[in-house]
Coordinates of C-alpha atoms in Angstrom, one line a residue:
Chain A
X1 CA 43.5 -24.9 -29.2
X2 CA 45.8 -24.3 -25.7
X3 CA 44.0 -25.3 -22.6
X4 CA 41.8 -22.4 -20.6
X5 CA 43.5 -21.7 -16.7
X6 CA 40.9 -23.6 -14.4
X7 CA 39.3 -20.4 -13.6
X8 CA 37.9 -19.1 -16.8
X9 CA 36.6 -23.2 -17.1
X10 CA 35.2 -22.8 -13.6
X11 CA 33.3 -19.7 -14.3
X12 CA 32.3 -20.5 -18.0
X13 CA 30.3 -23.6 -16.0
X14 CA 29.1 -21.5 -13.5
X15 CA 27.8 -19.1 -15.8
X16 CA 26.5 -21.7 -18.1
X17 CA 24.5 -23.5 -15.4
X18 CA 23.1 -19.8 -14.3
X19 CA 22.0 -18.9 -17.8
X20 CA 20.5 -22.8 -18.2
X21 CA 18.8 -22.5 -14.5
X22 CA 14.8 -21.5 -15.5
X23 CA 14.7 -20.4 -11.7
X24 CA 17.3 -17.7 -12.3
X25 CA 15.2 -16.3 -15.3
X26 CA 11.8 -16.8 -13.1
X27 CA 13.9 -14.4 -10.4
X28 CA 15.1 -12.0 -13.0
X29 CA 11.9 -11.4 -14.7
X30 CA 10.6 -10.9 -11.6
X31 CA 12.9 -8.3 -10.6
X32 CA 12.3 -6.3 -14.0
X33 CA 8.4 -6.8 -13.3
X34 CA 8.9 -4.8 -10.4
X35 CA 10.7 -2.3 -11.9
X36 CA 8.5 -1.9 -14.5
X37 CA 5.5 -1.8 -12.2
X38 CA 6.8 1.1 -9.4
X39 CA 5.4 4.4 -10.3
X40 CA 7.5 6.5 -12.7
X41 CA 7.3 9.7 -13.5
X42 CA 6.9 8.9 -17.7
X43 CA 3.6 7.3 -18.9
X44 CA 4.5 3.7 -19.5
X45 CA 0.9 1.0 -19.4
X46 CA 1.3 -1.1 -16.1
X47 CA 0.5 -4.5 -18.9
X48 CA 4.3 -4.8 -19.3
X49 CA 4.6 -5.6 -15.7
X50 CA 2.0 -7.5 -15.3
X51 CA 2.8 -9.5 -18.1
X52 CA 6.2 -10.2 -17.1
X53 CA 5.3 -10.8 -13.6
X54 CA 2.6 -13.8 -14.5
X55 CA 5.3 -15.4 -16.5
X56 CA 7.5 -15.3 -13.7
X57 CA 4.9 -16.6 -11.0
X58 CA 4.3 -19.1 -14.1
X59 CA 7.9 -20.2 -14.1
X60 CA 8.4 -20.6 -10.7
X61 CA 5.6 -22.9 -10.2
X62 CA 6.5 -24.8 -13.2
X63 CA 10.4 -24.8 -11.7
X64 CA 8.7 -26.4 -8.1
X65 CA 6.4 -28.2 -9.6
X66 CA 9.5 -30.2 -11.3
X67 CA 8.5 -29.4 -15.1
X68 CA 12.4 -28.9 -15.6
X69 CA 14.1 -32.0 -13.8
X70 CA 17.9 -30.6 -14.8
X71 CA 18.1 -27.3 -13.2
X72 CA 21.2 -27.2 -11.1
X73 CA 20.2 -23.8 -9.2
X74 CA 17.8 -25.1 -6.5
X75 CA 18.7 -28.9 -6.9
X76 CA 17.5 -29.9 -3.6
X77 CA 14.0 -27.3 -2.9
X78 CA 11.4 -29.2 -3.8
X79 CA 8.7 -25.9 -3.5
X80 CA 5.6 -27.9 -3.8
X81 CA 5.8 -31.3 -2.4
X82 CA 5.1 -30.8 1.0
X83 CA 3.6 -33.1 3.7
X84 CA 0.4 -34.2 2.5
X85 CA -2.3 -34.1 -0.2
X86 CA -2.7 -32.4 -3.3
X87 CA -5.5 -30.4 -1.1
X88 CA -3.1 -28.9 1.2
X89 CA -0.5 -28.2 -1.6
X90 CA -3.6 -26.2 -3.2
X91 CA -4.5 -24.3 0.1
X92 CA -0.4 -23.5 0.0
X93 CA 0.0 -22.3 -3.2
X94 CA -2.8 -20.3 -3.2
X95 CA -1.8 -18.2 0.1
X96 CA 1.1 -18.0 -1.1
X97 CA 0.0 -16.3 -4.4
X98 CA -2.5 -14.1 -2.8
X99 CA 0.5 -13.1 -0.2
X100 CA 3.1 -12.2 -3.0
X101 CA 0.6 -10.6 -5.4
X102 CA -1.3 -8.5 -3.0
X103 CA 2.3 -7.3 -1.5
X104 CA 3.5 -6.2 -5.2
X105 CA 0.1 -4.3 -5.3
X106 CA 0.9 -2.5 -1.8
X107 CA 4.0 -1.1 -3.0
X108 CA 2.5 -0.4 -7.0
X109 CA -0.8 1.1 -5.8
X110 CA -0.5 4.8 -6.9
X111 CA -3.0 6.1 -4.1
X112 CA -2.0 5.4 -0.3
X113 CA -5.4 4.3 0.4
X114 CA -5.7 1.4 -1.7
X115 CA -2.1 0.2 -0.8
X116 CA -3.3 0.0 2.9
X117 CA -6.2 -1.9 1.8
X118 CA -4.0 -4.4 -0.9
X119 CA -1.7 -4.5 2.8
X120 CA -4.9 -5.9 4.6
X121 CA -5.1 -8.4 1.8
X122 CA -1.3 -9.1 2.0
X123 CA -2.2 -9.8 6.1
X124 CA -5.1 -12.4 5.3
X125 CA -2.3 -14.0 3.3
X126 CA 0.2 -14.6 5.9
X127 CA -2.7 -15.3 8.6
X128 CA -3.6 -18.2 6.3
X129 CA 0.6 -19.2 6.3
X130 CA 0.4 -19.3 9.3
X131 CA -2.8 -21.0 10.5
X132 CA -1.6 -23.6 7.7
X133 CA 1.6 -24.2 9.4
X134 CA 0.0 -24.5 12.4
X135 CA 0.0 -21.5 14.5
X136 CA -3.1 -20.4 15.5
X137 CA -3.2 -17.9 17.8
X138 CA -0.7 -15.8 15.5
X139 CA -2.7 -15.9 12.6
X140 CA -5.8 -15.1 14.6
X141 CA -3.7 -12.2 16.1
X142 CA -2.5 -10.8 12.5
X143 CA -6.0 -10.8 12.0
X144 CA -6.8 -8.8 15.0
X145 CA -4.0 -6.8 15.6
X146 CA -3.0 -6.2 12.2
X147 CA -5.8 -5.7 9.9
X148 CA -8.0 -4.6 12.5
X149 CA -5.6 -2.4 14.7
X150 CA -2.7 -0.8 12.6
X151 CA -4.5 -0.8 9.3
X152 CA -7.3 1.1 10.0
X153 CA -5.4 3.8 12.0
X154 CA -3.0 3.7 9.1
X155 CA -6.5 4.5 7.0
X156 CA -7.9 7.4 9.6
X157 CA -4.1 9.0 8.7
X158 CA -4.2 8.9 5.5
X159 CA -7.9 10.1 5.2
X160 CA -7.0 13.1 7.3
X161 CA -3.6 13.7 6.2
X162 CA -4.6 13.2 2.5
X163 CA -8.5 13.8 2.0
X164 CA -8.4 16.1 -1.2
X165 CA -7.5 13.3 -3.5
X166 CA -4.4 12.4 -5.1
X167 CA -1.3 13.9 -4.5
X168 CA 2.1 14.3 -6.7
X169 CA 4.7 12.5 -5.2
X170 CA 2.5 9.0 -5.2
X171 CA 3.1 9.0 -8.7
X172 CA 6.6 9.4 -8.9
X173 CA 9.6 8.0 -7.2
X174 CA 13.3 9.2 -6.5
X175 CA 13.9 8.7 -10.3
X176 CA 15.7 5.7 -12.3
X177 CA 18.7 5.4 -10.6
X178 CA 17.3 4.6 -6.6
X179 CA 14.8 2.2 -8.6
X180 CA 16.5 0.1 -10.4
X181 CA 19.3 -0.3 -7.1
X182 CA 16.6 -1.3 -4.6
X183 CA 15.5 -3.7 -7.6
X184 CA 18.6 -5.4 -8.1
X185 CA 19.6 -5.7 -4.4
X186 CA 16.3 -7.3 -4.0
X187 CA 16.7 -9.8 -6.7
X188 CA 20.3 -10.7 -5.2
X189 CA 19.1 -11.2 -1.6
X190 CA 16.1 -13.5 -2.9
X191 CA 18.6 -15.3 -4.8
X192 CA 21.3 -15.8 -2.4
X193 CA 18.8 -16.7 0.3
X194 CA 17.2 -19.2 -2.2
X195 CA 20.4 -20.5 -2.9
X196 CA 21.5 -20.9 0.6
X197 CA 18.0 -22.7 1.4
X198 CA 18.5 -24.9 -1.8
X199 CA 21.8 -26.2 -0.8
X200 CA 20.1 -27.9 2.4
X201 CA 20.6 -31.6 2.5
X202 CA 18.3 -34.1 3.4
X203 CA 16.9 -33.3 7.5
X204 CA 17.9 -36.0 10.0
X205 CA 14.6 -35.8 11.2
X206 CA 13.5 -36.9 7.9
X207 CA 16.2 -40.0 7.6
X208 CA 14.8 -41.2 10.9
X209 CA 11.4 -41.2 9.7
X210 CA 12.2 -43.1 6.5
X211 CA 14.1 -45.9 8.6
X212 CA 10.5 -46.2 10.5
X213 CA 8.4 -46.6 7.7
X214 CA 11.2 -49.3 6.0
X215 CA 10.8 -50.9 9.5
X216 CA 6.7 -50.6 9.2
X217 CA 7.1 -52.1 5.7
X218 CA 9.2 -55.3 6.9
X219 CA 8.0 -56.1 9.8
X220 CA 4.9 -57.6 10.4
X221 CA 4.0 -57.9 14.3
X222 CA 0.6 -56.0 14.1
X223 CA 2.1 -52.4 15.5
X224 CA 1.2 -49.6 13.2
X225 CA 4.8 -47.7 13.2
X226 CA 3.9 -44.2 11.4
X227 CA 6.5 -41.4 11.0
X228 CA 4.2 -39.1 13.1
X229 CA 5.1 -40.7 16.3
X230 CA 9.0 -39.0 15.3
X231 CA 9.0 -35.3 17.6
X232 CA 12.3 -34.7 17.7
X233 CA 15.8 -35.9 16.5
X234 CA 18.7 -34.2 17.4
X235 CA 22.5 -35.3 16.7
X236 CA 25.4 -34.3 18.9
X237 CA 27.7 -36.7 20.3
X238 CA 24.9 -38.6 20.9
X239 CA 22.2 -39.3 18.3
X240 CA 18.7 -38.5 20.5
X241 CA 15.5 -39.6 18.9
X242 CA 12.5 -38.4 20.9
X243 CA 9.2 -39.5 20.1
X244 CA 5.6 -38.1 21.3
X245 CA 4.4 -38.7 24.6
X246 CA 0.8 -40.3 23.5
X247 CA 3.0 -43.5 21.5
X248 CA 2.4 -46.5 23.4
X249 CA 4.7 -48.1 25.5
X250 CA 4.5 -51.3 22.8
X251 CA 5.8 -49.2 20.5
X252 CA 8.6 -47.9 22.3
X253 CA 9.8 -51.2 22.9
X254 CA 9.7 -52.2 18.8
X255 CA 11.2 -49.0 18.1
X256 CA 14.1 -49.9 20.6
X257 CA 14.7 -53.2 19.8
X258 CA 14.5 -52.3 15.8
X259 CA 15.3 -48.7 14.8
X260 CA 19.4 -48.8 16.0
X261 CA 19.9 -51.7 13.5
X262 CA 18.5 -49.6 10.6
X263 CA 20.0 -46.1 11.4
X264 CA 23.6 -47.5 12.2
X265 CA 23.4 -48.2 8.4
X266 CA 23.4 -44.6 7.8
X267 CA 27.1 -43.6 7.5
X268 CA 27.2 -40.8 9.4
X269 CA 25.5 -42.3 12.3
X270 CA 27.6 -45.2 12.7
X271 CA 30.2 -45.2 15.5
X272 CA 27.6 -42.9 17.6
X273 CA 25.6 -44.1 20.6
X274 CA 21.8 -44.0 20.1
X275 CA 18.8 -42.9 22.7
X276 CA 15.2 -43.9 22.0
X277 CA 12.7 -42.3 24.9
X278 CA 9.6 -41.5 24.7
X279 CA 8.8 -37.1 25.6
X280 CA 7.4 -36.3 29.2
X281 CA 5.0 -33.7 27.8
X282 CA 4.1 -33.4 24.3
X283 CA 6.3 -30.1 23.0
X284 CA 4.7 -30.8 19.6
X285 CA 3.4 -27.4 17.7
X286 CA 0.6 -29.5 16.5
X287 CA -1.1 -30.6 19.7
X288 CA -4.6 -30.0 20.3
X289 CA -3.7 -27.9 23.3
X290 CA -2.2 -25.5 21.0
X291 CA -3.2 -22.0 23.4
X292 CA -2.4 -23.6 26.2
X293 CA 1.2 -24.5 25.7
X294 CA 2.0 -21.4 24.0
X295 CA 0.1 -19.7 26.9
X296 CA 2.5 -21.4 29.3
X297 CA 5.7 -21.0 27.1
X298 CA 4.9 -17.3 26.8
X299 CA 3.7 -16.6 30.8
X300 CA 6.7 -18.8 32.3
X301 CA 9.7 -18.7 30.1
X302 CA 9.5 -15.4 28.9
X303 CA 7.1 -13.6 32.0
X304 CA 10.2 -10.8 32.7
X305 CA 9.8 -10.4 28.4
X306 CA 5.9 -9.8 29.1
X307 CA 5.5 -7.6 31.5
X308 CA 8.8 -5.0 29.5
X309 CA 6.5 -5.1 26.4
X310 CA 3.4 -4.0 29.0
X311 CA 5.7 -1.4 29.5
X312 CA 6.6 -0.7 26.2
X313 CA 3.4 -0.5 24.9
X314 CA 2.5 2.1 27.8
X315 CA 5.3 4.1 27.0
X316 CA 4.8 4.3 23.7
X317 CA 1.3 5.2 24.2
X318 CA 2.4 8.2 26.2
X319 CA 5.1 9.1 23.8
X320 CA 2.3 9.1 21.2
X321 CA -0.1 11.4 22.9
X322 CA 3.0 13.8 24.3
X323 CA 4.4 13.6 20.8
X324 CA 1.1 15.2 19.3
X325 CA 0.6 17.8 22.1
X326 CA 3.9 19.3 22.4
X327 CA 3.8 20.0 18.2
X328 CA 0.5 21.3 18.8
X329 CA 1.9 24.3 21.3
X330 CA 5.2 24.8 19.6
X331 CA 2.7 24.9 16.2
X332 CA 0.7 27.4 18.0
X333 CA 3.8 29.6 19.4
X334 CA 5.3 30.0 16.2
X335 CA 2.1 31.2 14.6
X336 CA 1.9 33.8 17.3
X337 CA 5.1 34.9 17.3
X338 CA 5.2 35.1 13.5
Chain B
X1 CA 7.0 -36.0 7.3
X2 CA 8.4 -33.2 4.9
X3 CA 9.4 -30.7 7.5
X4 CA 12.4 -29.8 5.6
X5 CA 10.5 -28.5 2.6
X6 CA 8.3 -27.0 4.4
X7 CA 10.7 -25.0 6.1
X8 CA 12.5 -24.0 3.1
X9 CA 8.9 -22.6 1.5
X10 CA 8.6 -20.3 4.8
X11 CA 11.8 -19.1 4.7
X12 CA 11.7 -18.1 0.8
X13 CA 8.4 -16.5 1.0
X14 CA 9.2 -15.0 4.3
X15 CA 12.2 -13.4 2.1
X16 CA 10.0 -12.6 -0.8
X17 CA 7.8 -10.6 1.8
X18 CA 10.7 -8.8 2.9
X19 CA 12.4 -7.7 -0.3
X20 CA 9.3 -6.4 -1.8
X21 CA 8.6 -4.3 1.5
X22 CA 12.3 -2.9 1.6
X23 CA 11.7 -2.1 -2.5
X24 CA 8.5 -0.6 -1.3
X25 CA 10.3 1.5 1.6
X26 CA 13.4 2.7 -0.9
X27 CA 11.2 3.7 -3.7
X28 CA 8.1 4.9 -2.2
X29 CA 8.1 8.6 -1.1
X30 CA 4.2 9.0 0.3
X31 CA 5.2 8.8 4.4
X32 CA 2.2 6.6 4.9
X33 CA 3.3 4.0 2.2
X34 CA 6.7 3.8 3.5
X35 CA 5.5 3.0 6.9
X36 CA 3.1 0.2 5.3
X37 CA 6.0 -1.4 3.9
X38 CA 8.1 -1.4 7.1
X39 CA 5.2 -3.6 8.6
X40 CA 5.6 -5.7 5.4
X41 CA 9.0 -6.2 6.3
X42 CA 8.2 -7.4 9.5
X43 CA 5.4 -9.9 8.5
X44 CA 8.5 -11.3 6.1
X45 CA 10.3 -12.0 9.5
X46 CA 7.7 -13.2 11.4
X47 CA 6.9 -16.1 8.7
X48 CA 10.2 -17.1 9.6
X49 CA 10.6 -17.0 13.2
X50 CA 7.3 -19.2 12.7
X51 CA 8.7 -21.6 10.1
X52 CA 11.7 -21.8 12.6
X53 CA 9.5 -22.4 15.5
X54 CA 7.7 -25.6 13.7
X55 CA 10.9 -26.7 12.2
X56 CA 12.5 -27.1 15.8
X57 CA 9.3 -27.5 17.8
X58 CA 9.9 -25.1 20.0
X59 CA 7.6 -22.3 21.1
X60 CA 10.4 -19.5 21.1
X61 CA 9.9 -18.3 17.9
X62 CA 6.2 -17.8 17.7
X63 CA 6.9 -16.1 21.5
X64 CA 9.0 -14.2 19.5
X65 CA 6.6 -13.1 16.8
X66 CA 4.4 -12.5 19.8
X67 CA 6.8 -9.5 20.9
X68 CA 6.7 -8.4 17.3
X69 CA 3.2 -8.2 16.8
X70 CA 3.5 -6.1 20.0
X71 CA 6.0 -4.0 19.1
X72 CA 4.8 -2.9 15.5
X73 CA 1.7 -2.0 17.6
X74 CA 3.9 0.3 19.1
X75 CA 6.2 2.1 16.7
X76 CA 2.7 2.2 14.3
X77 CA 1.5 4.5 17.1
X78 CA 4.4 6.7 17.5
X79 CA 4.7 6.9 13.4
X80 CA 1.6 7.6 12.9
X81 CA 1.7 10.7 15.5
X82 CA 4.9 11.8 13.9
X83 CA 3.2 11.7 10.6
X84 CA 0.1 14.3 11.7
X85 CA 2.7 16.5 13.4
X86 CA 4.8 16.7 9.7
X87 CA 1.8 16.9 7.8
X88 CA 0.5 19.9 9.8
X89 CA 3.9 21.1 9.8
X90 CA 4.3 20.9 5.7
X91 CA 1.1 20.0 4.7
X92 CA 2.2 17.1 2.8
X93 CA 3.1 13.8 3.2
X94 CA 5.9 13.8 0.8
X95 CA 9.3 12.7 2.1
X96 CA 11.2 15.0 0.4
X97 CA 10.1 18.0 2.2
X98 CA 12.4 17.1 5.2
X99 CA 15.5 16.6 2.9
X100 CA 16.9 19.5 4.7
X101 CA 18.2 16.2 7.0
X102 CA 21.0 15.5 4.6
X103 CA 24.6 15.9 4.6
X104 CA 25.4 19.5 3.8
X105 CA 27.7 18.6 1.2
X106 CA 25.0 16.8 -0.7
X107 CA 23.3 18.4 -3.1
X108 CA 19.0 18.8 -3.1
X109 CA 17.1 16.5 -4.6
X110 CA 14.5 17.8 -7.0
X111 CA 12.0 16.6 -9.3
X112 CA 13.0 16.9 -12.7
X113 CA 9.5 15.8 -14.5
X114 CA 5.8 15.8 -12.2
X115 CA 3.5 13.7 -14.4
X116 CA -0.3 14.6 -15.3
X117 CA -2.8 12.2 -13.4
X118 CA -4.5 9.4 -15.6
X119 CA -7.9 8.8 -15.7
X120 CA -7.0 5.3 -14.4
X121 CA -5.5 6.5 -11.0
X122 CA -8.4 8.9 -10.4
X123 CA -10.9 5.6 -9.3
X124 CA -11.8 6.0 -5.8
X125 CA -13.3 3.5 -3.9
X126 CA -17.2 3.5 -3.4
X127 CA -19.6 2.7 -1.0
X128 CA -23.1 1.2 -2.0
X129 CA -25.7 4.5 -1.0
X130 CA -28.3 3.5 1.6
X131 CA -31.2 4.9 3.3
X132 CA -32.3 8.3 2.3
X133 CA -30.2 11.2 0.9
X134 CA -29.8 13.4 3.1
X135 CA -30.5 17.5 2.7
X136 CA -26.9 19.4 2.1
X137 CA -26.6 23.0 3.2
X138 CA -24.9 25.1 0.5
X139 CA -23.6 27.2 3.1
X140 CA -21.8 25.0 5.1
X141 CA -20.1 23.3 2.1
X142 CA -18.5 26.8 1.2
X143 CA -17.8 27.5 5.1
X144 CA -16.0 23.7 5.3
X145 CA -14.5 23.3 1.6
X146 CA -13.0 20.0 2.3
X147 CA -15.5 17.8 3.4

């Protein structure tokens, strides 16, 4: 046996890591269920698609959940273990799934009306994201603007554009070719992007924290250190760790005296100068005064931005209204010229 | 203290959102649909710009999805007028009647099989009767065929 050139060895490991990789199948079978669920113009049962997709949903939870410890694709995404208790991972998972499923059923749906309906679901799903991630008012505003705005008009279209049932080309697409292209590009862009997110390494912000809950372990002068005093860490030249503004000024002082002893151990860190202060104002997402500082943020950094959306919304308004009557008395010239 | 994960959760759902709504927009030839699955696409985004936003802790990104919100509002309304004015121009909302659009050197698409309706997609939904039936006139039924 000669020796294989380094390439074909590179790729032959490559390849056998991809075909290993359970995350790669969970993304591929996804892709197929897709396919297989998209209307076509043959008569082929909807199960198949279904099936496949629930064993790649299945998959993919088993893949976060870390059921297979050796897969190599997404070493370092951890899906499930986020901040907190099994209760929030639940309330997670199951937007998530509602999101996902609801948005395969948009495009699937053979009738336009229940797609704009399986969309509203799809919105409930994000509006929970985001209320989970902390962003209130934008979750109450998909709400509001979304499922109550631009669905329903999307609904008084179709039931005036479409009222005498189904129609032909809901139940067929621009054949097997178009399909199974948008299919694959979509299964290469999750992938890559997955990828990309998987090779992340471990956040600063999250090295930082660890070093204060080591020092809350050692030490023992009666301070409760917690990792939610962290708000910021940034590294430059200079490593800037900025906690929240409602730590007390006790802690401060421990976390100056103590934290550069721990983080200079990090190898990285070493020969850079370190800043402990304490925020002004809290800048932190989660505050309690979440309205108010978004208020703020949105009506003094970004006033000039406001007040061209006013505008744009006006214009398009017009546009909307000029749009309709000038087709209205061009329709009506051509019918009486005709 | 798992911002990172967090983060990377956003941004793979936020991408899961937006493939599925671009396969939806390719595919899908109903005018209505396709436009449903452009706001899909922009939902994808905006789970982003707010995993962003938290990850950094900075209010520019959910400003940002702020603007969006405002602007789908927008181009909904526009669409949707476009819409009525193709569907009273062609009476359909099928995309292919404006394939006239091409390039002149490529050649028309047409539909090489239609198939039948199943029993399955003929399931509209309901609405629980209430209050007393009311009296239909024959005659205007006939005049208005459609209602």
């Amino acid at each position: 046996m000669g020796r294989l050139p380094p390439a074909i060895l590179f790729a032959e490991s490559t390849l056998k890591n991809l075909v290993l990789d359970p995350l790669v199948w969970a993304i591929a079978l996804g892709g197929i269920a897709l396919y297989a669920l998209i209307p076509r113009s043959t008569k082929v049962s909807r199960s198949i698609g279904v099936t496949l997709g629930a064993i790649s949903v299945g998959l993919f939870l088993l893949c976060t959940m870390g059921f297979f410890p050796t897969h190599q694709f997404l070493r370092n995404l951890p899906l499930l273990p986020l901040n907190g208790t099994f209760t929030s991972q639940l309330v997670f998972s199951v937007c998530a799934l509602v999101t996902i499923v609801s948005a395969v059923c948009t495009i699937t749906m053979r009738s336009p009306v229940y797609a704009a309906i399986w969309f509203a679901v799809t919105l409930t799903g994000v509006s929970g994201l985001l209320l989970f991630q902390g962003a209130q008012f934008l979750g109450l505003a998909t709400i509001v603007v979304y499922a109550g705005a631009i669905v329903v008009t999307f609904l008084f279209v179709v039931m005036l554009a479409q009222s005498d049932g189904h129609s032909t080309y809901d139940r067929i697409t621009w054949g097997h070719v178009p399909r199974a292209m948008s299919v694959i590009a979509a299964v290469l862009m999750v992938s890559v992007l997955t990828f990309a997110v998987g090779r992340e390494s471990q956040d600063e912000r999250e090295q930082v924290a660890m070093a204060i809950e080591q020092l809350n372990r050692e030490a023992s002068n009666g301070v409760e250190l917690t990792a939610d005093q962290l708000a910021n860490v940034r590294v430059s030249d200079v490593i800037a760790v900025d906690l929240r503004s409602d730590v007390s000024d006790e802690t401060l002082k421990i976390l100056q005296s103590q934290l550069p002893a721990v983080l200079t151990q990090i190898d990285a860190w070493q020969n850079k100068p370190l800043r402990i202060e304490k925020l002004s104002r809290n800048n932190d997402l989660l505050d309690s005064e979440h309205m108010a500082h978004l208020g703020a943020e949105m009506f003094g950094r970004h006033l000039i931005s406001v007040e061209l959306a006013g505008t744009l919304l006006l214009v398009a308004l017009v546009g909307a209204i000029s749009i309709v009557i000038q087709g209205r008395s061009n329709d009506q010239e051509e019918s009486t010229t005709s | 203290m798992n911002e990172l994960n967090l983060l990377s959760n956003y941004l793979l759902l936020g991408s899961l959102l937006f493939v599925i709504g671009m396969v939806g927009f390719i595919v899908r030839r109903n005018m209505i649909v396709m436009f449903l699955c452009a706001e899909m696409m922009l939902q994808g985004v905006a789970l982003s710009f707010a995993a962003w936003s938290r990850f950094h802790h900075d209010w520019g990104g959910q400003v940002m999805v702020i603007f969006m919100i405002a602007v789908a509002a927008c181009e909904a309304g526009i669409a949707l007028a476009l819409i009525l004015m193709l569907f009273h121009r062609s009476d359909s909302l099928d995309i292919v009647v404006w394939q006239d659009l091409r390039e002149s050197i490529l050649p028309p698409y047409v539909d090489r099989q239609i198939p039948e309706e199943m029993d399955e997609d003929r399931v509209w939904p309901t609405l629980t009767p209430a209050g007393i039936e009311p009296d239909v006139d024959i005659g205007e039924q006939t005049h208005r065929p459609r209602i």
